[in-house]
Tab-separated table of C-alpha atoms and ligand atoms in Angstrom:
chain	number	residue	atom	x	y	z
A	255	UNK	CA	15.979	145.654	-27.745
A	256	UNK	CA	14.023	142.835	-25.287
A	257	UNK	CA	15.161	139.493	-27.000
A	258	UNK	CA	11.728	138.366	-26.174
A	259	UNK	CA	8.495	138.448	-28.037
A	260	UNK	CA	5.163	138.911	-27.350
A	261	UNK	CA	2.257	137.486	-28.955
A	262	UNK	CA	0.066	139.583	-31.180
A	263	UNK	CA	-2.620	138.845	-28.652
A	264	UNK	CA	-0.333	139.140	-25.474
A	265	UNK	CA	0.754	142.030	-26.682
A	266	UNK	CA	-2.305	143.568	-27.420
A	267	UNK	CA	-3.723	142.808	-23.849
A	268	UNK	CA	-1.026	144.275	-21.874
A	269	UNK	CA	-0.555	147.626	-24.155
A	270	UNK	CA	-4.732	147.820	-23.307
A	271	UNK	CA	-4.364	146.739	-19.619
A	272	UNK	CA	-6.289	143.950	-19.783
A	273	UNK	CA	-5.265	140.985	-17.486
A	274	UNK	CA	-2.477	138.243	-18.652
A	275	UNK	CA	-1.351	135.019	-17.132
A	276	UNK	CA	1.659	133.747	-17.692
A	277	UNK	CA	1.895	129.492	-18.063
A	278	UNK	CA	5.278	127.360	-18.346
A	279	UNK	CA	6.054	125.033	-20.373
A	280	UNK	CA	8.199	122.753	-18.650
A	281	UNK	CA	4.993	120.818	-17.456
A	282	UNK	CA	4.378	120.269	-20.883
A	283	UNK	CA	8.001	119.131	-21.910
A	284	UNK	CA	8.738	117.145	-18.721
A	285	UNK	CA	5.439	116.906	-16.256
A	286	UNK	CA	3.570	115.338	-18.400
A	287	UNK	CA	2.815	112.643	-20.667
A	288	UNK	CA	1.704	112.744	-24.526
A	289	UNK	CA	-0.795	113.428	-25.451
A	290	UNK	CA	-2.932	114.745	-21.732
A	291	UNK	CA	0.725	117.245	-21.584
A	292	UNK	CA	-1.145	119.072	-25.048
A	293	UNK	CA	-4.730	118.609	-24.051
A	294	UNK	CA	-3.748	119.894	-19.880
A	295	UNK	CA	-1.990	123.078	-21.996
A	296	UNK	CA	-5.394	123.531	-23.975
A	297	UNK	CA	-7.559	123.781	-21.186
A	298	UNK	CA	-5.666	125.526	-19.215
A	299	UNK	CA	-5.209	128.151	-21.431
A	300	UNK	CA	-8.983	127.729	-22.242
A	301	UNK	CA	-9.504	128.254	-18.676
A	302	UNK	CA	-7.521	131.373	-17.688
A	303	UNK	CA	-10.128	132.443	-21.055
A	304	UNK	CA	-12.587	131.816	-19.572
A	305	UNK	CA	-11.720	133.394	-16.317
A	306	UNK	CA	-11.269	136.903	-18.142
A	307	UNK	CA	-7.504	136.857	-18.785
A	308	UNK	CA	-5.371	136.170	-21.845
A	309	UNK	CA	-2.812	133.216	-21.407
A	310	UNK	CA	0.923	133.455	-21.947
A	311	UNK	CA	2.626	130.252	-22.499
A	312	UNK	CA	6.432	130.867	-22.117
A	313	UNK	CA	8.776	128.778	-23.775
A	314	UNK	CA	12.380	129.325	-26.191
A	315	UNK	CA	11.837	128.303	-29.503
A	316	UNK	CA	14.475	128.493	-32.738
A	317	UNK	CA	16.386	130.891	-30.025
A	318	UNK	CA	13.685	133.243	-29.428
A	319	UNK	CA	11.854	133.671	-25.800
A	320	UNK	CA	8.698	133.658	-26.533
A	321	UNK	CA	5.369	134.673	-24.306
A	322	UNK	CA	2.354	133.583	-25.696
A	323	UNK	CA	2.110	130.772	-28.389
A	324	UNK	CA	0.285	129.540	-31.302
A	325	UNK	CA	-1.283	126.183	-31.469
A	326	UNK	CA	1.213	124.876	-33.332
A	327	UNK	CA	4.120	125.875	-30.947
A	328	UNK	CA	2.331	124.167	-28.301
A	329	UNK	CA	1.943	121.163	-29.883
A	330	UNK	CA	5.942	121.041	-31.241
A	331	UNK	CA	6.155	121.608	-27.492
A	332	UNK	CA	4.102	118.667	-26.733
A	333	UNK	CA	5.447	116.301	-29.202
A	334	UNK	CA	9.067	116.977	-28.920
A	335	UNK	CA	11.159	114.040	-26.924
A	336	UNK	CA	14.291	115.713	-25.737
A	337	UNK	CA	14.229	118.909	-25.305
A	338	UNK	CA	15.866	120.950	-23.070
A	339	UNK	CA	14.643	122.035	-19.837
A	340	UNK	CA	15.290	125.673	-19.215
A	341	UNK	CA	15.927	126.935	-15.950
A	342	UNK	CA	17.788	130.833	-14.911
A	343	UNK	CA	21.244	129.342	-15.666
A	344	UNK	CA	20.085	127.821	-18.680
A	345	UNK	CA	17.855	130.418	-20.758
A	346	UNK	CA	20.205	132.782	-22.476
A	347	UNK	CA	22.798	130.261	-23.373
A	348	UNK	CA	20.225	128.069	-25.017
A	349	UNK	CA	18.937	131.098	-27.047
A	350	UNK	CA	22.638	132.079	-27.989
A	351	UNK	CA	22.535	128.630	-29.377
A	352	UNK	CA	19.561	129.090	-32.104
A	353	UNK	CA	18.032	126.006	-29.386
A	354	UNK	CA	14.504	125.220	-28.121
A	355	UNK	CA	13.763	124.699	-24.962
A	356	UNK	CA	10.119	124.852	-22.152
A	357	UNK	CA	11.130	126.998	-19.304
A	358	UNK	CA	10.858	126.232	-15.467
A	359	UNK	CA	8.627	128.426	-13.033
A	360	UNK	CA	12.387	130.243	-12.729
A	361	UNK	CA	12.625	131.142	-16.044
A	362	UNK	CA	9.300	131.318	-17.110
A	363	UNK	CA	9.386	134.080	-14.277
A	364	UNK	CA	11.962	136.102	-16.191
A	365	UNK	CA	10.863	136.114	-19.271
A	366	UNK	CA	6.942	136.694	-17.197
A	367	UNK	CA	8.875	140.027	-16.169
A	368	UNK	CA	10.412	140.687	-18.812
A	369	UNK	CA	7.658	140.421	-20.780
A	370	UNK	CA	5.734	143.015	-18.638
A	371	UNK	CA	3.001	140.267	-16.723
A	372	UNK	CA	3.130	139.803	-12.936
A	373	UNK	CA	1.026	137.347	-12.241
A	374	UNK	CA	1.810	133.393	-13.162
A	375	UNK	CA	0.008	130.143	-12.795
A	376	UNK	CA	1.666	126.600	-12.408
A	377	UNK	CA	1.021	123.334	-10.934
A	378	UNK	CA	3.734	122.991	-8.518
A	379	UNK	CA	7.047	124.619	-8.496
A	380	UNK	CA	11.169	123.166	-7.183
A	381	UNK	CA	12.327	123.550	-3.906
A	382	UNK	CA	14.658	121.798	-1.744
A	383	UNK	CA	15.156	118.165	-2.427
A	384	UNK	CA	14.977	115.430	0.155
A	385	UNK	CA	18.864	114.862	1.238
A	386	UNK	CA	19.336	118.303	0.138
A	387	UNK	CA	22.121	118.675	2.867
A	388	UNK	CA	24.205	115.972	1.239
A	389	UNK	CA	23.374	116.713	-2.615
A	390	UNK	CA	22.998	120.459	-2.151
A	391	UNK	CA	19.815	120.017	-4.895
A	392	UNK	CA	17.969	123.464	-4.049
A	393	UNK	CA	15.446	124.398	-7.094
A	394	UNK	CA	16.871	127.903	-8.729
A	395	UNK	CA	13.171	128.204	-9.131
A	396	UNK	CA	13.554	129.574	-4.800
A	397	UNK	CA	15.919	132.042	-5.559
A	398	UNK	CA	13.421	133.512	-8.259
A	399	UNK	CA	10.954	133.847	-5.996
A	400	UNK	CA	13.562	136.103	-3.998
A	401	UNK	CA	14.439	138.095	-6.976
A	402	UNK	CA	11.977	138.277	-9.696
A	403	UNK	CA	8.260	140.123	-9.206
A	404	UNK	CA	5.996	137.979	-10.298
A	405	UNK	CA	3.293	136.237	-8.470
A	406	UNK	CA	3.399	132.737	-8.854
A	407	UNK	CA	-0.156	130.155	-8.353
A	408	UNK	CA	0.918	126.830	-7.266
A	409	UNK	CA	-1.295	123.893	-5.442
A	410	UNK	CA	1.663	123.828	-2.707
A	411	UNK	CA	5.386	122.523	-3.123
A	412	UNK	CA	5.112	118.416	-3.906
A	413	UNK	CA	5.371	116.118	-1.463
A	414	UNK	CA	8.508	114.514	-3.205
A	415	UNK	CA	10.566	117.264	-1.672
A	416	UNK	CA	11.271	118.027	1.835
A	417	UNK	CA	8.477	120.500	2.694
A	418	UNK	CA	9.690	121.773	5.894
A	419	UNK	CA	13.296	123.076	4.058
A	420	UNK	CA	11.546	124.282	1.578
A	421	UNK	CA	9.256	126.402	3.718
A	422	UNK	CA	12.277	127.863	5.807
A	423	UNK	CA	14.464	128.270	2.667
A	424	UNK	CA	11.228	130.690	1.250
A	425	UNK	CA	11.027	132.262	4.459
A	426	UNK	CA	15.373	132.837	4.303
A	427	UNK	CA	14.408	134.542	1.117
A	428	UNK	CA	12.076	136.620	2.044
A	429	UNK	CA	9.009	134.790	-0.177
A	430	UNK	CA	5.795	135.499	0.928
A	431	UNK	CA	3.942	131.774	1.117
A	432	UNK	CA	0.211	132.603	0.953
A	433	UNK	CA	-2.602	129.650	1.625
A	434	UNK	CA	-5.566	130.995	-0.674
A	435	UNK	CA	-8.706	130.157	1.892
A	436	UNK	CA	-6.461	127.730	3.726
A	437	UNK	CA	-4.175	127.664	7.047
A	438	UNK	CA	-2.692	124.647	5.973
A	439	UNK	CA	0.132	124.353	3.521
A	440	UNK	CA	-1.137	122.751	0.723
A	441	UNK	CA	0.904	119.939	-1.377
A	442	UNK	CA	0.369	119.575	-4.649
A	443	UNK	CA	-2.131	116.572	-4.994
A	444	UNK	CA	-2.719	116.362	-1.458
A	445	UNK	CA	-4.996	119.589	0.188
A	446	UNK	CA	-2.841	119.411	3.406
A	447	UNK	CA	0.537	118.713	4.052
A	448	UNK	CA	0.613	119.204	7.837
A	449	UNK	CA	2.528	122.217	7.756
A	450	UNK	CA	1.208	125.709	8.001
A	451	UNK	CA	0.651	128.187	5.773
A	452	UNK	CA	3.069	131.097	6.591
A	453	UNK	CA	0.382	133.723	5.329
A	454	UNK	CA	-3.322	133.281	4.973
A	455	UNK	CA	-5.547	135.433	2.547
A	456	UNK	CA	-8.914	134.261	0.841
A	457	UNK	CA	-9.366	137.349	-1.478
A	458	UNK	CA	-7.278	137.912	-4.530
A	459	UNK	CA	-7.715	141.433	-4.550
A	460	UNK	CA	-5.256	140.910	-1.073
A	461	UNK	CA	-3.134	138.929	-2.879
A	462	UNK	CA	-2.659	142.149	-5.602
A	463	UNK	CA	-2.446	144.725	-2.496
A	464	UNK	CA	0.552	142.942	-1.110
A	465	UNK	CA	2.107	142.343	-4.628
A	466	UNK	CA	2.132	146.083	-5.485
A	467	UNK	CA	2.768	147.109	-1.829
A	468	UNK	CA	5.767	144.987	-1.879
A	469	UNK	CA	7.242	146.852	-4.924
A	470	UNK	CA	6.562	150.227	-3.082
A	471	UNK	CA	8.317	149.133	0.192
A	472	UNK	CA	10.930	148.267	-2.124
A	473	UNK	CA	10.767	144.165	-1.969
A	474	UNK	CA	11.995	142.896	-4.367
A	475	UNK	CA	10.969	140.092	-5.574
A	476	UNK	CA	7.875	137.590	-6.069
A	477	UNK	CA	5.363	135.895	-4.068
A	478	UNK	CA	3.853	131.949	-3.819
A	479	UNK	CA	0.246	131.811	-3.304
A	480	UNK	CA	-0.259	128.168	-2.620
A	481	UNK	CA	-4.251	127.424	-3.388
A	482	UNK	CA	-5.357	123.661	-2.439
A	483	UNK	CA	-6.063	121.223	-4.761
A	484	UNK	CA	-10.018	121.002	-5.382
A	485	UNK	CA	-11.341	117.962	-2.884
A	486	UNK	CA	-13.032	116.144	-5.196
A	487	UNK	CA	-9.427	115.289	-7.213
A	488	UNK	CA	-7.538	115.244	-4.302
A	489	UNK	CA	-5.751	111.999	-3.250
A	490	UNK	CA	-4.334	112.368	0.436
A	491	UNK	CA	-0.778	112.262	2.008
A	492	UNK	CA	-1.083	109.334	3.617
A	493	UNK	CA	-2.114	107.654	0.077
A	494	UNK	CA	0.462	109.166	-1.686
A	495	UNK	CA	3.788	109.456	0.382
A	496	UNK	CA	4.405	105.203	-0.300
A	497	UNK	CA	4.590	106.373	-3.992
A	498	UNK	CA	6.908	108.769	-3.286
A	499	UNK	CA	8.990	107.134	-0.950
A	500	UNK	CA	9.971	104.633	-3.791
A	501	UNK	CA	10.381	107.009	-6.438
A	502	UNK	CA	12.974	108.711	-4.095
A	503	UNK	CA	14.427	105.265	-3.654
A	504	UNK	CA	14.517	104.189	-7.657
A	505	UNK	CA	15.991	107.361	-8.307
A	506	UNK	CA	18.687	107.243	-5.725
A	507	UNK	CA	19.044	103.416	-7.157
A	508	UNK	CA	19.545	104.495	-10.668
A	509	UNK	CA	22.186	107.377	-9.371
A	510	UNK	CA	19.910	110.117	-10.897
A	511	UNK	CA	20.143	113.637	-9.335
A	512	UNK	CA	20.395	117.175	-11.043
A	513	UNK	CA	18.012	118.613	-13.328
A	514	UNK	CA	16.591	114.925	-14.309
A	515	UNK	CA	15.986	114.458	-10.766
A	516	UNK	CA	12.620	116.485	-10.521
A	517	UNK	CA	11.496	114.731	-14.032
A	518	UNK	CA	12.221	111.334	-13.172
A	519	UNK	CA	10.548	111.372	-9.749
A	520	UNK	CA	7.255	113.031	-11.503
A	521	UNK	CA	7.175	110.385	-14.057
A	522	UNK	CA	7.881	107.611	-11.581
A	523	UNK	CA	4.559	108.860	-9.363
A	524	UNK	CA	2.551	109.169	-12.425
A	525	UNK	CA	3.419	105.940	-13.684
A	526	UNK	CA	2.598	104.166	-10.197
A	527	UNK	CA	-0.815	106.101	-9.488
A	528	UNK	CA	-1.975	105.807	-13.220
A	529	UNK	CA	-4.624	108.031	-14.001
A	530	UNK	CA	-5.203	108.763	-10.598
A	531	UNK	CA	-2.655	111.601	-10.428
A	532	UNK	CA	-2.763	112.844	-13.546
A	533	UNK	CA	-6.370	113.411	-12.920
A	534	UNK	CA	-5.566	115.289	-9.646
A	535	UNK	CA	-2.933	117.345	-11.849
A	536	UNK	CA	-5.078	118.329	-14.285
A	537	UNK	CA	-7.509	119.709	-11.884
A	538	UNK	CA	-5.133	121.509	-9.819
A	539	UNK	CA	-3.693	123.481	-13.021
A	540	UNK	CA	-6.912	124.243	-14.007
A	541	UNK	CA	-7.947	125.476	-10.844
A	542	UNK	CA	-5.008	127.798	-10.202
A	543	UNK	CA	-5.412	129.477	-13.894
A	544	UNK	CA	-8.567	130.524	-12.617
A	545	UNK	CA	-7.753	131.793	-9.515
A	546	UNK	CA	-4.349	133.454	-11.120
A	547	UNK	CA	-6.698	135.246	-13.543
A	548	UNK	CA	-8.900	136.804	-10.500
A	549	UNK	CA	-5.444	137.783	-9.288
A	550	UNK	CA	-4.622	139.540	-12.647
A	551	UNK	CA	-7.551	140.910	-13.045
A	552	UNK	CA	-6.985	142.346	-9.585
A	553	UNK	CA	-3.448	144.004	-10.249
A	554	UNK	CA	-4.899	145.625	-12.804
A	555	UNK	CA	-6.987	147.077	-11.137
A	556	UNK	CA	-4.729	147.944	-8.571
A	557	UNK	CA	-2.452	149.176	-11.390
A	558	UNK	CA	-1.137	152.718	-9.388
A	559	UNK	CA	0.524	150.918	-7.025
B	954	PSU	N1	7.263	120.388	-9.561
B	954	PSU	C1	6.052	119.921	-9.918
B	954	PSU	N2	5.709	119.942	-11.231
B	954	PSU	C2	6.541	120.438	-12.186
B	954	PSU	C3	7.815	120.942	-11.785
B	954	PSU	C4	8.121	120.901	-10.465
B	954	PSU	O1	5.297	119.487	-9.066
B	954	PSU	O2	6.202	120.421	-13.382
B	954	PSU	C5	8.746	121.535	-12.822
B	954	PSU	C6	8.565	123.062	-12.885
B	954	PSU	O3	8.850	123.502	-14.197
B	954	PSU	C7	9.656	123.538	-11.934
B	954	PSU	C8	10.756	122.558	-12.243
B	954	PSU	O4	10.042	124.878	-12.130
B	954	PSU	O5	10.102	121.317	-12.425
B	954	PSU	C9	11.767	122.502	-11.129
B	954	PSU	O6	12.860	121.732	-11.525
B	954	PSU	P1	14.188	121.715	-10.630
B	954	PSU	O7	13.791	121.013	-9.365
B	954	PSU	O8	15.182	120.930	-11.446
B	954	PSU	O9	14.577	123.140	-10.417
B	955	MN	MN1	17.819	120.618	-8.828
């Protein structure tokens, strides 16, 4: 038996082929503060609605992977102030435990998979940490990418981690990183990061070619569409990379590194740029729900491969 369950509604969408996004829930647990973390999870669920699709919302609860959650379980979500942040090497020992726990773009990939839907939309996802050649702090959420097939939306890799490792470590494993409309590679609040995009393509139906003719060349694994931050929310490198410089700094201060390390420095930025960034987050989740619900749509259309 899959020790996963579906949502009446999930379920009901994928048996009839309709389109399904998955969402993590990480974000909620640790990106975000109380109470825009519930309000960001309602909208963007409301938007990939709106766009056509039916959201999945991944997350363990009482032991039990879940995809697709009530109101309720997205509010305990939301609410809850130390819960555990699942990643691959994390998920099935915190279900063997009867635990909760929101799941990372890693394992909200497997259970994505596992759970039968390919396409998955995110704000931004882990990759390899500034000083990464000292602390060895590479994301698991990379070596997803490599295995698992799912297509993950993100507004580009954040600025708080070294972009240029994190573009060759994709490219060591084989991860397609696609610029929707863009040549640049986007990151995260910022439209342009002054890298390239490895891979352009402006139509999601291209997007859902690739994804189903890399499972017929036999590829595994997923791909990263990278889609730039809407201009209007955007707030620019050059504004932001102060922020992030001393985040880096009070975090190497304060000796904090494994899996807080991502949390802390996310808090730290949002603390410093107030509502400014949590504005700019908001609308770049929003915007890659709908844009991961054109790519569903797509794949299903595309459905023989
Ligand atoms: N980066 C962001 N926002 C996020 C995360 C990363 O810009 O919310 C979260 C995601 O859940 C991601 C996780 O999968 O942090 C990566 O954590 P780590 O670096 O510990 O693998
Ligand atoms: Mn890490």
């Amino acid at each position: 038996m899959i020790p996963l369950a579906r949502s009446w509604e999930v379920e009901d969408a994928l048996r009839g082929g309709a389109p399904v996004v998955a969402l993590e829930s990480t974000i909620v647990t640790h990106g975000l503060p109380w109470p825009q973390n519930l309000e960001t999870a309602r909208a963007v669920e409301a938007e990939v609605r709106a766009a056509g699709a039916i959201p999945a919302t991944v997350a363990v609860l009482g032991g039990r992977a879940l995809a697709g959650l009530d109101d309720a379980q997205l509010e305990q979500l939301a609410r809850a102030t130390d819960i555990a942040k699942l990643s691959r090497a994390d998920l099935a020992a915190r279900m063997a435990l009867m635990g909760d726990g929101s799941t990372t773009v890693a394992a909200t990939m497997i259970c994505a998979k596992l759970a039968g839907i390919e396409t998955f939309a995110t704000g931004g996802i882990g990759g390899v940490h500034r000083g990464a050649e000292t602390s060895f702090d590479v994301s698991a959420d990379l070596d997803e990418l490599a295995k698992t097939a799912v297509t993950v939306v993100c507004a580009g890799p954040k600025a708080i981690l070294d972009l240029p490792k994190t573009l060759e470590a994709l490219e060591t494993r084989g991860v397609p990183v696609i610029g929707f409309g863009t040549d640049a590679l986007p990151a995260f609040w910022s439209r342009e990061s002054g890298l390239t995009a490895p891979i352009r393509m402006d139509d999601p139906v291209r997007i859902a070619r690739a994804h189903r003719l890399r499972a017929a060349m036999g590829i595994e694994g997923g791909q990263l569409v990278c889609n730039p931050i809407p201009a209007e929310a955007e707030i620019p490198a050059d504004e932001i990379a102060p922020v992030i410089d001393a985040a880096i700094a009070e975090a190497a201060a304060q000796g904090v590194g494994g899996k807080g390390l991502t949390p802390f420095l996310l808090t730290s930025v949002l603390a410093a740029t107030r509502g400014r960034s949590l504005a700019a987050n908001v609308a770049l989740v929003l915007n890659n729900a709908r844009l991961a619900a054109r790519i569903a749509a797509a794949l299903v259309e595309d459905a023989d491969g």
